[in-house]
């Protein structure tokens, strides 16, 4: 339904004009827009009570006369529906090593307002609307977001920044709008936007249509962040590797209030990460995780996990039944070699 119009029965027809009986009916008439973007004026609405209709409603019509037969439920973009994670993430906070401070900050900003809303109401404080997680790649940002979703009963919507960059004008903004509408309908819910820098870069003058479309998508995101109250059961978690190129409007208080930094893991954190990823492996008692951590000075969390995987493959290759300290040392050398090797691309 595009528009509803009132019919005035007192309007007089011009002398000599043909009398349209339908237009003389008392009540309302409607203007509808079809899926093919054609607009039709309906002097007679159809089988649905005009008082129950409002602009923007989705309706089913007769294919020939276009009379309204029924109202339809709200429709969301199928791509947004696909972003809803049906299977609950299985990650736990115990699966994350060396991020105790970051876990505490995320719990205070996201989990507590959703599970214990009354505590904030008793103190008279407003919880943060959203959280921005930033840091180098492989430091556990996405992993912590999944663990946070696992600790709540909220609907989890995962949006990737590159998915919101669309070809047609207004398409990316519509995805953002539909995602927030779906989150509000299914509240409590968490919207996780990964790779925020794909749509949240600083604004600049550009003649390219693609750059302007990205900026339109970001403006819609800013509008949606301003459009719901902090005490609602919809929370936003965003993650990026490049916080330095984000638009200042995204970073101001009132939108993504809590900023959480994810640094490279220290020696203690690296030892803990390798212990976590070796829990289900048959590991020899002589494995010294502290020594392994000292040998992985510039490794991130993902590379520490890769060391455990490589060590397992090395032990499997030699037909062993358990992983030894030497297997881990060889795994470190393998990951280090792949890290520093120059990749060659062939056309």
C-alpha positions as semicolon CSV with decimal commas, in nm:
position;residue;x (nm);y (nm);z (nm)
1;X;0,000;0,000;0,000
2;X;0,152;0,327;-0,113
3;X;-0,116;0,574;0,000
4;X;-0,473;0,585;0,136
5;X;-0,710;0,859;0,017
6;X;-1,047;0,975;0,148
7;X;-1,343;0,975;-0,093
8;X;-1,569;1,279;-0,059
9;X;-1,927;1,177;-0,154
10;X;-2,033;1,543;-0,182
11;X;-1,806;1,609;-0,480
12;X;-2,024;1,684;-0,782
13;X;-1,956;1,549;-1,129
14;X;-1,922;1,795;-1,414
15;X;-2,226;1,832;-1,638
16;X;-2,216;1,582;-1,921
17;X;-1,945;1,372;-1,763
18;X;-1,970;0,996;-1,735
19;X;-2,074;0,885;-1,387
20;X;-1,841;0,631;-1,227
21;X;-2,048;0,446;-0,967
22;X;-1,735;0,309;-0,793
23;X;-1,603;0,659;-0,728
24;X;-1,931;0,750;-0,559
25;X;-1,888;0,489;-0,288
26;X;-1,837;0,628;0,057
27;X;-1,510;0,549;0,239
28;X;-1,151;0,530;0,126
29;X;-0,958;0,447;-0,187
30;X;-0,600;0,329;-0,216
31;X;-0,287;0,366;-0,425
32;X;-0,076;0,050;-0,441
33;X;0,265;-0,026;-0,588
34;X;0,332;-0,373;-0,726
35;X;0,651;-0,577;-0,713
36;X;0,717;-0,468;-1,072
37;X;0,717;-0,103;-0,952
38;X;0,386;-0,022;-1,126
39;X;0,143;0,207;-0,942
40;X;-0,237;0,154;-0,948
41;X;-0,525;0,361;-0,813
42;X;-0,803;0,153;-0,653
43;X;-1,141;0,333;-0,616
44;X;-1,265;0,018;-0,441
45;X;-1,020;-0,132;-0,195
46;X;-1,150;-0,489;-0,193
47;X;-1,209;-0,748;0,077
48;X;-0,997;-0,586;0,349
49;X;-1,139;-0,323;0,583
50;X;-0,990;0,013;0,491
51;X;-0,950;0,104;0,860
52;X;-0,704;-0,184;0,902
53;X;-0,475;-0,064;0,625
54;X;-0,192;0,184;0,652
55;X;0,079;0,302;0,411
56;X;0,362;0,052;0,385
57;X;0,150;-0,258;0,449
58;X;0,219;-0,562;0,233
59;X;-0,100;-0,691;0,068
60;X;-0,212;-0,965;-0,169
61;X;-0,421;-0,852;-0,468
62;X;-0,620;-1,006;-0,751
63;X;-0,397;-1,051;-1,055
64;X;-0,657;-0,899;-1,292
65;X;-0,852;-0,635;-1,100
66;X;-0,582;-0,561;-0,838
67;X;-0,847;-0,554;-0,564
68;X;-0,689;-0,612;-0,223
69;X;-0,770;-0,964;-0,100
70;X;-0,565;-0,993;0,221
71;X;-0,287;-0,839;0,425
72;X;0,045;-1,020;0,439
73;X;0,301;-1,042;0,722
74;X;0,600;-0,809;0,719
75;X;0,860;-0,920;0,467
76;X;1,235;-0,891;0,515
77;X;1,507;-0,922;0,257
78;X;1,596;-1,289;0,212
79;X;1,963;-1,199;0,246
80;X;1,893;-1,058;0,593
81;X;1,704;-1,373;0,693
82;X;2,009;-1,574;0,585
83;X;2,226;-1,371;0,824
84;X;2,037;-1,507;1,124
85;X;2,245;-1,779;1,288
86;X;2,006;-2,069;1,350
87;X;2,254;-2,289;1,535
88;X;2,362;-2,145;1,866
89;X;2,742;-2,090;1,884
90;X;2,913;-2,346;2,107
91;X;3,216;-2,138;2,209
92;X;3,263;-2,070;2,580
93;X;3,467;-1,809;2,762
94;X;3,693;-2,092;2,877
95;X;3,788;-2,148;2,511
96;X;3,950;-1,804;2,496
97;X;4,294;-1,749;2,645
98;X;4,456;-1,426;2,761
99;X;4,150;-1,201;2,716
100;X;4,011;-1,187;3,070
101;X;3,986;-0,806;3,073
102;X;3,816;-0,797;2,731
103;X;3,569;-1,068;2,837
104;X;3,476;-0,870;3,148
105;X;3,418;-0,549;2,949
106;X;3,201;-0,727;2,692
107;X;2,995;-0,902;2,962
108;X;2,929;-0,567;3,133
109;X;2,824;-0,397;2,808
110;X;2,621;-0,674;2,638
111;X;2,537;-0,972;2,858
112;X;2,444;-0,798;3,185
113;X;2,197;-0,548;3,028
114;X;2,020;-0,836;2,852
115;X;2,014;-1,089;3,138
116;X;1,986;-0,849;3,435
117;X;1,808;-0,542;3,305
118;X;1,667;-0,461;3,650
119;X;2,014;-0,388;3,793
120;X;2,060;-0,097;3,554
121;X;1,707;0,030;3,621
122;X;1,764;0,024;3,998
123;X;2,081;0,232;3,962
124;X;1,919;0,462;3,706
125;X;2,197;0,421;3,449
126;X;2,174;0,352;3,078
127;X;2,376;0,059;2,940
128;X;2,589;0,103;2,627
129;X;2,412;0,064;2,294
130;X;2,700;-0,112;2,128
131;X;3,060;-0,228;2,147
132;X;3,348;-0,177;1,905
133;X;3,621;-0,441;1,917
134;X;3,944;-0,347;1,742
135;X;4,290;-0,494;1,711
136;X;4,523;-0,688;1,479
137;X;4,391;-0,992;1,288
138;X;4,379;-1,321;1,472
139;X;4,348;-1,179;1,824
140;X;4,007;-1,330;1,906
141;X;3,750;-1,062;1,821
142;X;3,508;-1,285;1,628
143;X;3,565;-1,574;1,869
144;X;3,468;-1,358;2,168
145;X;3,155;-1,232;1,989
146;X;3,044;-1,592;1,928
147;X;3,112;-1,683;2,291
148;X;2,906;-1,381;2,402
149;X;2,613;-1,497;2,186
150;X;2,640;-1,845;2,336
151;X;2,599;-1,705;2,689
152;X;2,269;-1,532;2,608
153;X;1,941;-1,660;2,469
154;X;1,933;-1,377;2,219
155;X;1,889;-1,407;1,844
156;X;2,232;-1,371;1,679
157;X;2,252;-1,181;1,348
158;X;2,595;-1,190;1,182
159;X;2,656;-0,924;0,917
160;X;2,985;-0,896;0,732
161;X;3,081;-0,547;0,618
162;X;3,154;-0,654;0,256
163;X;2,803;-0,807;0,234
164;X;2,655;-0,462;0,289
165;X;2,837;-0,316;-0,013
166;X;2,588;-0,371;-0,294
167;X;2,580;-0,284;-0,663
168;X;2,247;-0,103;-0,683
169;X;2,173;0,235;-0,527
170;X;2,008;0,203;-0,186
171;X;2,046;-0,175;-0,170
172;X;2,307;-0,173;0,106
173;X;2,107;0,076;0,314
174;X;1,798;-0,145;0,277
175;X;1,994;-0,445;0,409
176;X;2,098;-0,246;0,717
177;X;1,742;-0,123;0,770
178;X;1,592;-0,472;0,738
179;X;1,856;-0,622;0,968
180;X;1,771;-0,379;1,249
181;X;1,396;-0,427;1,191
182;X;1,436;-0,805;1,216
183;X;1,648;-0,766;1,530
184;X;1,380;-0,551;1,696
185;X;1,108;-0,802;1,606
186;X;1,309;-1,095;1,746
187;X;1,441;-0,912;2,054
188;X;1,638;-0,989;2,259
189;X;1,894;-0,999;1,982
190;X;2,260;-0,925;1,907
191;X;2,376;-0,777;1,576
192;X;2,740;-0,860;1,503
193;X;2,899;-0,654;1,222
194;X;3,235;-0,799;1,122
195;X;3,487;-0,602;0,913
196;X;3,316;-0,271;0,992
197;X;3,586;-0,079;0,800
198;X;3,430;-0,204;0,472
199;X;3,143;0,046;0,514
200;X;3,258;0,273;0,798
201;X;3,554;0,458;0,647
202;X;3,592;0,834;0,680
203;X;3,375;1,031;0,441
204;X;3,538;1,215;0,153
205;X;3,438;1,382;-0,173
206;X;3,431;1,129;-0,454
207;X;3,295;1,123;-0,806
208;X;3,265;0,743;-0,809
209;X;2,917;0,601;-0,763
210;X;3,056;0,305;-0,566
211;X;3,211;0,529;-0,301
212;X;2,891;0,729;-0,268
213;X;2,689;0,408;-0,222
214;X;2,922;0,294;0,060
215;X;2,871;0,629;0,230
216;X;2,492;0,594;0,197
217;X;2,513;0,256;0,368
218;X;2,716;0,405;0,653
219;X;2,469;0,692;0,695
220;X;2,186;0,439;0,726
221;X;2,390;0,253;0,991
222;X;2,435;0,579;1,185
223;X;2,062;0,644;1,158
224;X;1,976;0,297;1,290
225;X;2,221;0,329;1,580
226;X;2,043;0,650;1,679
227;X;1,700;0,496;1,627
228;X;1,675;0,267;1,930
229;X;1,704;0,332;2,302
230;X;1,994;0,197;2,513
231;X;1,755;0,004;2,739
232;X;1,609;-0,199;2,450
233;X;1,698;-0,564;2,409
234;X;1,894;-0,504;2,086
235;X;2,271;-0,476;2,112
236;X;2,534;-0,412;1,844
237;X;2,885;-0,560;1,840
238;X;3,123;-0,439;1,568
239;X;3,474;-0,561;1,490
240;X;3,750;-0,408;1,279
241;X;4,123;-0,436;1,219
242;X;4,156;-0,069;1,113
243;X;4,005;0,157;1,376
244;X;4,222;0,444;1,246
245;X;4,022;0,477;0,921
246;X;3,672;0,469;1,075
247;X;3,450;0,775;1,051
248;X;3,445;0,981;1,375
249;X;3,064;0,978;1,368
250;X;3,071;0,602;1,431
251;X;3,309;0,633;1,724
252;X;3,130;0,902;1,921
253;X;2,953;0,820;2,247
254;X;2,588;0,725;2,209
255;X;2,648;0,487;1,918
256;X;2,931;0,243;1,983
257;X;2,991;0,350;2,342
258;X;3,233;0,081;2,460
259;X;3,566;0,046;2,277
260;X;3,759;-0,273;2,354
261;X;4,116;-0,316;2,232
262;X;4,249;-0,663;2,146
263;X;4,630;-0,650;2,162
264;X;4,873;-0,919;2,052
265;X;4,889;-1,192;2,321
266;X;5,173;-1,179;2,572
267;X;5,381;-1,480;2,677
268;X;5,136;-1,596;2,942
269;X;4,842;-1,560;2,703
270;X;5,019;-1,756;2,427
271;X;5,089;-2,042;2,668
272;X;4,724;-2,044;2,774
273;X;4,602;-2,042;2,412
274;X;4,816;-2,343;2,321
275;X;4,697;-2,527;2,631
276;X;4,334;-2,463;2,535
277;X;4,379;-2,593;2,180
278;X;4,569;-2,900;2,306
279;X;4,306;-3,009;2,558
280;X;4,152;-3,271;2,331
281;X;4,488;-3,396;2,200
282;X;4,690;-3,684;2,343
283;X;4,984;-3,477;2,467
284;X;5,299;-3,609;2,634
285;X;5,362;-3,484;2,992
286;X;5,702;-3,344;2,887
287;X;5,544;-3,063;2,679
288;X;5,648;-2,728;2,830
289;X;5,398;-2,462;2,721
290;X;5,595;-2,181;2,886
291;X;5,898;-2,261;2,672
292;X;5,678;-2,282;2,362
293;X;5,533;-1,941;2,445
294;X;5,883;-1,792;2,466
295;X;5,956;-1,926;2,116
296;X;5,644;-1,763;1,966
297;X;5,724;-1,402;2,044
298;X;5,533;-1,232;1,760
299;X;5,251;-1,484;1,712
300;X;4,884;-1,395;1,741
301;X;4,614;-1,624;1,879
302;X;4,529;-1,777;1,542
303;X;4,894;-1,862;1,478
304;X;4,924;-2,023;1,823
305;X;4,632;-2,246;1,728
306;X;4,803;-2,323;1,396
307;X;5,111;-2,441;1,591
308;X;4,898;-2,700;1,773
309;X;4,744;-2,818;1,446
310;X;5,085;-2,847;1,277
311;X;5,223;-3,038;1,576
312;X;4,936;-3,284;1,549
313;X;4,998;-3,332;1,177
314;X;5,370;-3,392;1,239
315;X;5,293;-3,656;1,503
316;X;5,041;-3,818;1,269
317;X;5,295;-3,823;0,989
318;X;5,548;-4,020;1,193
319;X;5,283;-4,259;1,328
320;X;5,306;-4,150;1,692
321;X;5,029;-4,200;1,948
322;X;5,098;-3,877;2,140
323;X;5,239;-3,531;2,077
324;X;5,584;-3,452;2,216
325;X;5,760;-3,124;2,289
326;X;5,968;-3,169;1,972
327;X;5,649;-3,191;1,764
328;X;5,542;-2,851;1,894
329;X;5,885;-2,703;1,823
330;X;5,868;-2,831;1,465
331;X;5,517;-2,690;1,439
332;X;5,648;-2,348;1,544
333;X;5,913;-2,365;1,271
334;X;5,648;-2,462;1,014
335;X;5,419;-2,171;1,104
336;X;5,714;-1,930;1,122
337;X;5,832;-2,037;0,776
338;X;5,486;-1,989;0,624
339;X;5,455;-1,655;0,796
340;X;5,778;-1,513;0,653
341;X;5,773;-1,683;0,313
342;X;5,711;-1,466;0,011
343;X;5,395;-1,581;-0,165
344;X;5,419;-1,609;-0,542
345;X;5,109;-1,572;-0,754
346;X;5,075;-1,728;-1,096
347;X;4,828;-1,606;-1,355
